[in-house]
Short mmCIF file of C-alpha atoms in Angstrom, two decimals:
data_model
loop_
_atom_site.label_atom_id
_atom_site.label_comp_id
_atom_site.label_asym_id
_atom_site.label_seq_id
_atom_site.Cartn_x
_atom_site.Cartn_y
_atom_site.Cartn_z
CA UNK A 195 94.25 -0.45 33.72
CA UNK A 196 93.58 -0.59 37.45
CA UNK A 197 89.90 0.10 36.80
CA UNK A 198 89.70 -2.68 34.18
CA UNK A 199 91.17 -5.30 36.48
CA UNK A 200 88.93 -4.18 39.35
CA UNK A 201 85.85 -4.32 37.15
CA UNK A 202 86.64 -7.83 35.95
CA UNK A 203 87.37 -8.95 39.50
CA UNK A 204 84.04 -7.77 40.89
CA UNK A 205 82.19 -9.16 37.87
CA UNK A 206 83.81 -12.53 38.53
CA UNK A 207 82.79 -12.39 42.20
CA UNK A 208 79.16 -11.67 41.32
CA UNK A 209 78.93 -14.52 38.81
CA UNK A 210 80.68 -16.94 41.17
CA UNK A 211 78.35 -16.17 44.06
CA UNK A 212 75.26 -16.56 41.89
CA UNK A 213 76.32 -19.90 40.46
CA UNK A 214 77.64 -21.25 43.76
CA UNK A 215 75.11 -20.08 46.33
CA UNK A 216 71.82 -20.23 44.50
CA UNK A 217 72.16 -23.94 43.82
CA UNK A 218 69.71 -25.18 41.20
CA UNK A 219 69.90 -21.91 39.32
CA UNK A 220 68.03 -19.94 36.68
CA UNK A 221 70.58 -20.97 34.13
CA UNK A 222 69.41 -24.61 34.17
CA UNK A 223 66.20 -24.80 36.26
CA UNK A 224 64.07 -23.10 33.64
CA UNK A 225 60.41 -24.16 33.58
CA UNK A 226 60.65 -25.50 37.11
CA UNK A 227 61.37 -24.62 40.71
CA UNK A 228 63.94 -25.71 43.24
CA UNK A 229 63.21 -28.14 46.04
CA UNK A 230 65.36 -29.31 48.92
CA UNK A 231 65.37 -32.73 50.52
CA UNK A 232 67.45 -33.54 53.59
CA UNK A 233 70.75 -33.92 51.76
CA UNK A 234 70.37 -32.60 48.23
CA UNK A 235 68.54 -30.11 46.00
CA UNK A 236 66.97 -30.58 42.60
CA UNK A 237 64.58 -29.01 40.10
CA UNK A 238 60.94 -29.97 40.17
CA UNK A 239 59.24 -29.26 36.85
CA UNK A 240 56.12 -27.22 36.21
CA UNK A 241 53.07 -28.85 34.62
CA UNK A 242 53.77 -29.84 31.03
CA UNK A 243 57.49 -30.29 31.64
CA UNK A 244 59.62 -33.24 32.72
CA UNK A 245 63.09 -33.78 34.12
CA UNK A 246 65.91 -34.57 31.73
CA UNK A 247 68.09 -34.72 34.81
CA UNK A 248 67.80 -33.30 38.33
CA UNK A 249 68.76 -29.79 37.16
CA UNK A 250 66.85 -29.36 33.90
CA UNK A 251 63.21 -29.34 32.78
CA UNK A 252 62.05 -29.78 29.19
CA UNK A 253 58.65 -29.72 27.44
CA UNK A 254 56.98 -33.12 27.35
CA UNK A 255 56.36 -34.76 23.97
CA UNK A 256 53.98 -37.48 22.84
CA UNK A 257 55.67 -40.42 21.15
CA UNK A 258 53.20 -40.38 18.25
CA UNK A 259 55.48 -39.26 15.42
CA UNK A 260 59.04 -40.07 14.37
CA UNK A 261 59.93 -36.39 14.70
CA UNK A 262 59.65 -36.92 18.45
CA UNK A 263 62.53 -39.42 18.50
CA UNK A 264 64.84 -38.75 21.47
CA UNK A 265 62.42 -36.13 22.80
CA UNK A 266 61.52 -36.30 26.52
CA UNK A 267 58.22 -38.08 27.17
CA UNK A 268 58.38 -38.53 30.96
CA UNK A 269 60.84 -37.92 33.78
CA UNK A 270 64.24 -39.30 32.73
CA UNK A 271 62.60 -40.87 29.65
CA UNK A 272 62.75 -40.25 25.90
CA UNK A 273 60.80 -41.37 22.85
CA UNK A 274 62.69 -44.36 21.45
CA UNK A 275 62.25 -45.99 18.05
CA UNK A 276 61.35 -49.67 18.28
CA UNK A 277 61.09 -52.08 15.30
CA UNK A 278 57.76 -53.79 14.59
CA UNK A 279 56.52 -56.15 11.89
CA UNK A 280 56.79 -55.51 8.14
CA UNK A 281 59.87 -53.34 8.52
CA UNK A 282 57.89 -50.63 10.24
CA UNK A 283 58.87 -48.92 13.46
CA UNK A 284 57.11 -47.03 16.21
CA UNK A 285 58.04 -44.83 19.13
CA UNK A 286 57.70 -45.88 22.73
CA UNK A 287 58.58 -44.00 25.90
CA UNK A 288 61.71 -45.59 27.36
CA UNK A 289 64.13 -44.67 30.14
CA UNK A 290 67.02 -42.45 29.08
CA UNK A 291 70.54 -43.85 28.84
CA UNK A 292 71.88 -44.40 32.34
CA UNK A 293 68.41 -44.96 33.80
CA UNK A 294 66.37 -48.12 34.35
CA UNK A 295 62.71 -48.84 34.95
CA UNK A 296 61.83 -49.48 38.57
CA UNK A 297 58.12 -49.68 39.26
CA UNK A 298 56.45 -46.85 37.37
CA UNK A 299 59.52 -44.60 37.37
CA UNK A 300 62.92 -44.39 35.73
CA UNK A 301 65.79 -44.25 38.22
CA UNK A 302 69.58 -44.07 37.85
CA UNK A 303 70.96 -47.48 36.86
CA UNK A 304 73.16 -47.51 39.97
CA UNK A 305 69.96 -47.44 42.06
CA UNK A 306 68.76 -50.86 40.92
CA UNK A 307 66.88 -52.67 43.70
CA UNK A 308 67.76 -50.00 46.29
CA UNK A 309 64.95 -49.05 48.68
CA UNK A 310 65.55 -45.83 50.60
CA UNK A 311 62.24 -46.28 52.51
CA UNK A 312 61.66 -42.58 53.27
CA UNK A 313 63.35 -40.93 50.32
CA UNK A 314 64.71 -41.58 46.85
CA UNK A 315 67.88 -43.10 45.45
CA UNK A 316 70.17 -40.77 43.48
CA UNK A 317 73.67 -40.86 42.07
CA UNK A 318 76.30 -39.89 44.61
CA UNK A 319 77.53 -36.43 43.47
CA UNK A 320 81.03 -37.27 44.72
CA UNK A 321 81.04 -40.65 42.96
CA UNK A 322 78.41 -41.07 40.19
CA UNK A 323 79.13 -44.80 40.03
CA UNK A 324 77.75 -45.26 43.53
CA UNK A 325 74.18 -44.66 44.75
CA UNK A 326 73.05 -42.75 47.80
CA UNK A 327 69.71 -42.07 49.46
CA UNK A 328 68.24 -38.58 49.44
CA UNK A 329 65.91 -38.45 52.43
CA UNK A 330 62.57 -36.78 52.95
CA UNK A 331 62.57 -33.82 55.32
CA UNK A 332 62.41 -35.20 58.84
CA UNK A 333 64.50 -38.25 58.00
CA UNK A 334 68.21 -38.88 57.69
CA UNK A 335 70.54 -41.55 56.31
CA UNK A 336 71.01 -44.45 58.70
CA UNK A 337 74.50 -46.01 58.34
CA UNK A 338 73.29 -48.99 60.37
CA UNK A 339 70.51 -49.69 57.84
CA UNK A 340 72.52 -49.79 54.60
CA UNK A 341 72.20 -46.03 54.18
CA UNK A 342 68.39 -46.06 54.04
CA UNK A 343 66.39 -43.06 55.27
CA UNK A 344 65.18 -44.66 58.49
CA UNK A 345 66.76 -42.32 61.03
CA UNK A 346 64.90 -39.31 62.41
CA UNK A 347 66.63 -36.03 61.68
CA UNK A 348 66.23 -32.26 61.42
CA UNK A 349 67.10 -30.31 58.29
CA UNK A 350 67.29 -26.52 58.01
CA UNK A 351 65.99 -24.97 54.82
CA UNK A 352 68.82 -23.41 52.80
CA UNK A 353 66.83 -22.38 49.72
CA UNK A 354 67.16 -18.78 48.50
CA UNK A 355 63.62 -17.40 48.17
CA UNK A 356 62.66 -14.13 46.51
CA UNK A 357 61.29 -11.26 48.55
CA UNK A 358 57.70 -12.04 49.49
CA UNK A 359 58.28 -15.79 49.51
CA UNK A 360 59.10 -18.11 52.39
CA UNK A 361 60.67 -21.52 52.55
CA UNK A 362 58.00 -24.04 53.49
CA UNK A 363 57.80 -27.80 53.76
CA UNK A 364 55.45 -29.31 51.20
CA UNK A 365 55.16 -33.03 51.79
CA UNK A 366 58.63 -34.58 51.81
CA UNK A 367 60.60 -31.53 50.67
CA UNK A 368 61.16 -27.78 51.15
CA UNK A 369 60.27 -25.25 48.47
CA UNK A 370 59.68 -21.49 48.18
CA UNK A 371 56.04 -20.42 48.34
CA UNK A 372 54.18 -17.11 48.61
CA UNK A 373 54.19 -15.75 52.16
CA UNK A 374 50.48 -15.34 52.91
CA UNK A 375 51.19 -13.98 56.39
CA UNK A 376 52.58 -10.74 54.98
CA UNK A 377 56.05 -11.18 56.41
CA UNK A 378 59.03 -11.84 54.18
CA UNK A 379 61.89 -14.26 54.46
CA UNK A 380 64.66 -15.67 52.32
CA UNK A 381 64.92 -19.17 53.70
CA UNK A 382 65.34 -20.93 57.00
CA UNK A 383 63.21 -23.44 58.78
CA UNK A 384 63.40 -26.73 60.53
CA UNK A 385 62.69 -30.28 59.50
CA UNK A 386 59.96 -32.68 60.40
CA UNK A 387 57.29 -34.95 59.07
CA UNK A 388 57.39 -37.96 56.83
CA UNK A 389 56.63 -38.31 53.15
CA UNK A 390 56.81 -40.80 50.35
CA UNK A 391 59.33 -39.22 48.01
CA UNK A 392 59.68 -36.10 45.91
CA UNK A 393 57.93 -37.33 42.81
CA UNK A 394 55.24 -35.52 40.87
CA UNK A 395 54.88 -32.37 38.77
CA UNK A 396 51.98 -30.69 40.54
CA UNK A 397 53.16 -27.13 41.04
CA UNK A 398 52.93 -24.42 38.40
CA UNK A 399 54.81 -21.67 40.23
CA UNK A 400 55.39 -18.17 38.90
CA UNK A 401 57.84 -17.55 41.72
CA UNK A 402 60.36 -20.08 40.46
CA UNK A 403 64.09 -20.06 40.20
CA UNK A 404 64.24 -17.06 37.84
CA UNK A 405 62.70 -14.66 40.34
CA UNK A 406 64.74 -16.03 43.24
CA UNK A 407 67.96 -15.68 41.28
CA UNK A 408 66.95 -12.27 39.99
CA UNK A 409 66.57 -11.10 43.59
CA UNK A 410 70.06 -12.36 44.41
CA UNK A 411 71.45 -10.76 41.26
CA UNK A 412 69.89 -7.39 42.09
CA UNK A 413 71.37 -7.44 45.58
CA UNK A 414 74.82 -8.30 44.28
CA UNK A 415 74.53 -5.64 41.57
CA UNK A 416 73.93 -2.96 44.21
CA UNK A 417 77.00 -4.14 46.11
CA UNK A 418 79.00 -4.01 42.89
CA UNK A 419 77.90 -0.46 42.06
CA UNK A 420 78.81 0.75 45.55
CA UNK A 421 82.24 -0.86 45.27
CA UNK A 422 82.68 0.59 41.78
CA UNK A 423 81.87 4.08 43.10
CA UNK A 424 84.68 3.85 45.66
CA UNK A 425 87.13 2.54 43.06
CA UNK A 426 86.49 5.45 40.72
#
């Protein structure tokens, strides 16, 4: 009985650490990779995939057949049936529920007419009914400028990279990339430089969230086995 409770306890600890510490995890960031801006993390999708939300990537569909209804056709967009003449209907790519068109992109409805300047507007995780600015690396929220990203700041990289990868700034955000110098790291770094947002699906990375999380899982599994040995 003591062994059973101990086993369940350590199993719970392992799962909790993985889900809590890894952030945008393997369980939902499939077909993408994690990026970090100054004050939040999200999944950036590989080529051929689009965001359903900030933590999930899905294959992109063409809105050329009714079978594609409600399928993702762009970031935060789905194929939507629209009536036309003679009782016919066709599919067009429209923003998902809860999102609105702003420029060429779909943004959360709460972000209507909000300009973060050096970042992007997102839903406040503590209050989804209120917007907040997620700033590019090198910038920070300026309370004296309506919360826009107009204040210089420094952000440390907190991404968990697999062995052989390093955390590196790519444009306005941090991501894990192959360490070409031969040294290995699992995160860290400073902040600097300006960018124009974290949009775009231009990275097809084989060292995505699965490998990073697998590395964390392997480490925790070793700790678990050592602890289990002492319990027995």
